[in-house]
Structure formats: structure tokens, C-alpha cells
Short mmCIF file of C-alpha atoms in Angstrom, two decimals:
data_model
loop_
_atom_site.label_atom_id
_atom_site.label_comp_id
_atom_site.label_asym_id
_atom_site.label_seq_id
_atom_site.Cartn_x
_atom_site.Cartn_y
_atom_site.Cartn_z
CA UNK A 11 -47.50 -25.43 -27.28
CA UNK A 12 -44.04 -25.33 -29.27
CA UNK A 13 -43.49 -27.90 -31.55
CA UNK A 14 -40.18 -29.54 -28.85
CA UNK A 15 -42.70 -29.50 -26.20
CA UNK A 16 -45.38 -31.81 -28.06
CA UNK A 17 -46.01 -34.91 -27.02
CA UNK A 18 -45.73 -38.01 -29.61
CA UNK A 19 -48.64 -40.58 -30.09
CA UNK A 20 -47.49 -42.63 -27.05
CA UNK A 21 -47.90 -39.39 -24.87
CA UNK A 22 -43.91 -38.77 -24.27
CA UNK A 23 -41.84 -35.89 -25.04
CA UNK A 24 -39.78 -36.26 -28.27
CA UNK A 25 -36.57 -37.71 -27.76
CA UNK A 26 -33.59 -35.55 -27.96
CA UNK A 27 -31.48 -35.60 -31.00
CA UNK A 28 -28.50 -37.66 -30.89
CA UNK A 29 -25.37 -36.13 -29.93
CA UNK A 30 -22.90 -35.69 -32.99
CA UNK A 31 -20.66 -39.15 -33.45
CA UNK A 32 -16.96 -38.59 -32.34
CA UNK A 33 -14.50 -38.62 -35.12
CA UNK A 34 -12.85 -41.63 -35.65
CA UNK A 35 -10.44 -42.88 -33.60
CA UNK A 36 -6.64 -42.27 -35.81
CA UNK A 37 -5.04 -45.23 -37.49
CA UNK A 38 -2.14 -46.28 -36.15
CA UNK A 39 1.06 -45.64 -38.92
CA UNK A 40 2.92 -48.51 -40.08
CA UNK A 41 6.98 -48.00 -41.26
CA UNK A 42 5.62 -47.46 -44.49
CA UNK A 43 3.32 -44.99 -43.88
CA UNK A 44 6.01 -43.21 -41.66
CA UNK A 45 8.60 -43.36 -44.66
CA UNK A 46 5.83 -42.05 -47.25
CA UNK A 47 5.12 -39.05 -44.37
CA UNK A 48 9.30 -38.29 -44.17
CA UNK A 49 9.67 -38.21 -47.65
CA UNK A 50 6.62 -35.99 -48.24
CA UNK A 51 8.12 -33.61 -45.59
CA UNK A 52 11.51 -33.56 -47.61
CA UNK A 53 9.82 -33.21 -51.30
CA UNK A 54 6.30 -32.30 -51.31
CA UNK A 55 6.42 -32.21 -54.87
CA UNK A 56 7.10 -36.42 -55.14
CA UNK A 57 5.39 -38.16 -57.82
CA UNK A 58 3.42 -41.18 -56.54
CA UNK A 59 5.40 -43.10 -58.51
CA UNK A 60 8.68 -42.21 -56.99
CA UNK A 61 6.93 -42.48 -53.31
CA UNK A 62 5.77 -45.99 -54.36
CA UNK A 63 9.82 -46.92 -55.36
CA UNK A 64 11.22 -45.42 -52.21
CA UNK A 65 9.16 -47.46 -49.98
CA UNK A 66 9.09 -50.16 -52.04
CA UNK A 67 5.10 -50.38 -52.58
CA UNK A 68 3.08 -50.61 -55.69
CA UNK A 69 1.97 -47.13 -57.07
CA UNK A 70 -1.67 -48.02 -56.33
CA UNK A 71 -0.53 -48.80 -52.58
CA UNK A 72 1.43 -45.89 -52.50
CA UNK A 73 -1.75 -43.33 -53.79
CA UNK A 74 -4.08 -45.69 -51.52
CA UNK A 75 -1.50 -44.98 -48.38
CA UNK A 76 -1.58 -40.68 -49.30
CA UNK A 77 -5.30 -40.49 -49.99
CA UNK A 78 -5.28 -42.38 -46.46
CA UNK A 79 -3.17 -39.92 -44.37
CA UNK A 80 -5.13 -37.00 -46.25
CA UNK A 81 -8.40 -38.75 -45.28
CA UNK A 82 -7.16 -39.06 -41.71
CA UNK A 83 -6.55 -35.50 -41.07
CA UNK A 84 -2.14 -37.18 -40.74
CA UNK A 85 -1.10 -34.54 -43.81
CA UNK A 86 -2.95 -31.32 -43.60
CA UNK A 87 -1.85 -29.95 -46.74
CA UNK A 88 1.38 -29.21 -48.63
CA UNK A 89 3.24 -26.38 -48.54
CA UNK A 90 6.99 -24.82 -50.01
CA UNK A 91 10.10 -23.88 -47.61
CA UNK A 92 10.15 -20.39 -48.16
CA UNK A 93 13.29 -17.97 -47.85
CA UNK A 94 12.33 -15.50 -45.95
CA UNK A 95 14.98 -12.92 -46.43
CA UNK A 96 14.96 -13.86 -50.37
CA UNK A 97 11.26 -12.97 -50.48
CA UNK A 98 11.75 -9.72 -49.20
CA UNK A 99 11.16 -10.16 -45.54
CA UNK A 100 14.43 -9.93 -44.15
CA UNK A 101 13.04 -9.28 -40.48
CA UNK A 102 11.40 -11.75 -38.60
CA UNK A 103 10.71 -12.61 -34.86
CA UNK A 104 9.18 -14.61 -32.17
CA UNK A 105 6.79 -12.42 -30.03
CA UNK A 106 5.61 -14.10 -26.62
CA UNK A 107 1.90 -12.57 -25.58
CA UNK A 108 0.05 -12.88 -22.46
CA UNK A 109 -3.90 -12.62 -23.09
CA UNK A 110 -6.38 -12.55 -20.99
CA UNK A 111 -7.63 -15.54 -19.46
CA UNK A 112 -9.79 -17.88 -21.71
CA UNK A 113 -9.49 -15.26 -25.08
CA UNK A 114 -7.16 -17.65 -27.09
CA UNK A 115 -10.03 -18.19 -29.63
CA UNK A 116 -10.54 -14.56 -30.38
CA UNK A 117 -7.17 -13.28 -29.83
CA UNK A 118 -5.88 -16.52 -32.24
CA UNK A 119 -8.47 -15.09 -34.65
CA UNK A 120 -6.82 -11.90 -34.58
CA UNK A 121 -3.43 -12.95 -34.80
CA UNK A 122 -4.27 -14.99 -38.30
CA UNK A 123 -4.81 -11.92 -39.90
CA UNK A 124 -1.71 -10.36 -39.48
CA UNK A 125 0.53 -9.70 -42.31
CA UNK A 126 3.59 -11.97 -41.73
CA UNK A 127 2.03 -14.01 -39.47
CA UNK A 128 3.40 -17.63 -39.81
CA UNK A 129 2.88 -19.82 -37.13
CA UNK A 130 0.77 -18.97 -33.99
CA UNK A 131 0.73 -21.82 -30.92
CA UNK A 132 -0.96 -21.75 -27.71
CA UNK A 133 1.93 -22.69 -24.64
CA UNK A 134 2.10 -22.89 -21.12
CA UNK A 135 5.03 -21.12 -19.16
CA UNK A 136 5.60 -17.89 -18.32
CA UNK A 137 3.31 -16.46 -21.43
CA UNK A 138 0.61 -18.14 -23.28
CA UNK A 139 1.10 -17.81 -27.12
CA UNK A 140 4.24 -17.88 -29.25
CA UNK A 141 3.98 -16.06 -32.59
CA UNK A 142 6.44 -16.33 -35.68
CA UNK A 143 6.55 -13.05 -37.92
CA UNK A 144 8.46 -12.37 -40.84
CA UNK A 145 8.35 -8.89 -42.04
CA UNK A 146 9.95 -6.14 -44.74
CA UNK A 147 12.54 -4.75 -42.26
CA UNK A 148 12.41 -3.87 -38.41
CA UNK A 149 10.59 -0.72 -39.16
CA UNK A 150 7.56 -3.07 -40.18
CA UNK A 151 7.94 -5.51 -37.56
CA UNK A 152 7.64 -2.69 -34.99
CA UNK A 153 4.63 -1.36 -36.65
CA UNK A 154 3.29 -4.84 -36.05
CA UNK A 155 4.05 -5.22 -33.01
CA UNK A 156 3.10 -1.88 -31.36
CA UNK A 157 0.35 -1.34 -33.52
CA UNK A 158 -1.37 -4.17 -34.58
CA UNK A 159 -0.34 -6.37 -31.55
CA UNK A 160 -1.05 -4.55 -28.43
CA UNK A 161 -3.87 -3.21 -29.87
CA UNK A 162 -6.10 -6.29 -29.47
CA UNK A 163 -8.03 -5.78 -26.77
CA UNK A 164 -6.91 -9.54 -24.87
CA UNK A 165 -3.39 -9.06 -25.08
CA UNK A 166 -1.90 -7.79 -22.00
CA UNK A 167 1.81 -8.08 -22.73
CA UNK A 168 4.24 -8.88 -25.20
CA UNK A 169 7.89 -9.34 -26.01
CA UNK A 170 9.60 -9.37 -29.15
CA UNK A 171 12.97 -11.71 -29.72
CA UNK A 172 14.54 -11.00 -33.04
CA UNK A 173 15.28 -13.42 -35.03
CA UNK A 174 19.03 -13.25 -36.51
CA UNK A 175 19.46 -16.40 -38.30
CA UNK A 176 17.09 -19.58 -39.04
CA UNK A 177 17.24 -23.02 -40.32
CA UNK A 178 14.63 -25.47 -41.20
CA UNK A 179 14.58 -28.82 -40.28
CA UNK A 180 13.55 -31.49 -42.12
CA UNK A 181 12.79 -35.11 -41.02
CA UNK A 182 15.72 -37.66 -40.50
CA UNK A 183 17.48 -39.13 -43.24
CA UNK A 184 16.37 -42.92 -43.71
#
């Protein structure tokens, strides 16, 4: 008899293992925290001291707070605002997809690996993912598109909207 199937010394089945406890439930952000997040958004590159004057918190609050929002999944990482055109990819463009039904893993899989590839969301609406490219010139963005793009099996359609000027937004001014 397998091993699951054996009975323990009271004559029952072995209990099933316990499901997997859910993560735990997000903090909810105070001012502070919300100021420390805006300012990290603005300048990545802050010193914890400088956080800690801004929002007027000790530097050993202001670390605490970070190492908090890290811990809570709140600030996935840090990043630079990259000039697109400057770093040599002076085309870039939103292309809608339609996939087929219940592929987004796979297909999202694909899409990650894309050269250019910058920021990939699953929608609702009249298609189902939105993808931000930035390539070398329009010769490489249709060599993406046509190429690497409808070649994946799940995607049934796609359009392309150029992209002729872009600005990033940052958060709110205090």
C-alpha cells in the first residue's frame, strides 16, 4: 500500500497537509509613508538621510519605514527614467494583441523576452494586452512586430500605434 494511503496508529488516514498560509494582509500607509513613496518615485537615488529630513523623521525611522515598504512587496525595486531616443531607440510603440482565450501566462512569458519590451499589462476592452516597445528605428519595430509578435502561437491579432512623443510623469509635488 503507498505510503499516503497508510493508516496511522489510531487506524485513520494521514491528515492532509495544510494548505499554504495566505500572505499577509498589506499595511495600511500613513502620510509619511506616502511622502517617503513620492519622493522615492522622484529620486530613487535619496540618501536615507535626506528621506528622513523631508518627512521630518529620524534616519532610523526613515530606513525602518523603506525596509518596511520593501518587506511589504509596496516598492518593488528601483529603477532610472531612461531616454529612450538618447539611448538609441528612437522608435517606440504601443501594440494592442488579442490572444487566445486563457494564454496570458504563456503569451506574457513570451512577450518578456522581447528586445525592447518595457511594460506588458493584461486589459479588458476591445483587446486583451497592451505592450510598450522601444526600438532602434521603425525598421526594427516592424521586425518585432511581424516577426516576433504574430509569431506566437496565442496571439491572434495585433495593432501597432506609434509613438511620436512621450513624457513621464512623476508623482505630485508636495
Amino acid at each position: 500500500m503507498p505510503d499516503e494511503q497508510m493508516a496511522n496508529s489510531s487506524g485513520q488516514p494521514p491528515a492532509a497537509p495544510a494548505p499554504a498560509p495566505p500572505p499577509p494582509a498589506a499595511r495600511p500607509l500613513d502620510t509619511i509613508d506616502r511622502s517617503i513613496l513620492r519622493m522615492l518615485q522622484t529620486d530613487g537615488r535619496a540618501s536615507i538621510r535626506s528621506v528622513a529630513e523631508r518627512v521630518h523623521v529620524s534616519r532610523a525611522n526613515a530606513y525602518a519605514r523603506i525596509n518596511r515598504l520593501i518587506d511589504d512587496g509596496v516598492i518593488r525595486g528601483f529603477s532610472a527614467l531612461v531616454d529612450q531616443e538618447r539611448a538609441g531607440q528612437g522608435a517606440s510603440a504601443y501594440i494592442t494583441l488579442k490572444i487566445v482565450q486563457n494564454s496570458w501566462r504563456t503569451v506574457r512569458k513570451q512577450l518578456t523576452a522581447l528586445p525592447g519590451a518595457t511594460h506588458i499589462a493584461l486589459v479588458s476592452g476591445d483587446f486583451d494586452v497592451l505592450l510598450l516597445v522601444h526600438t532602434k528605428d521603425n525598421r526594427e519595430l516592424r521586425e518585432l512586430v511581424l516577426t516576433r509578435i504574430q509569431s506566437i502561437p496565442e496571439v491572434l491579432s495585433t495593432r501597432t500605434l506609434l509613438v511620436f512623443e512621450e513624457t513621464d510623469l512623476g508623482p505630485e509635488d508636495d
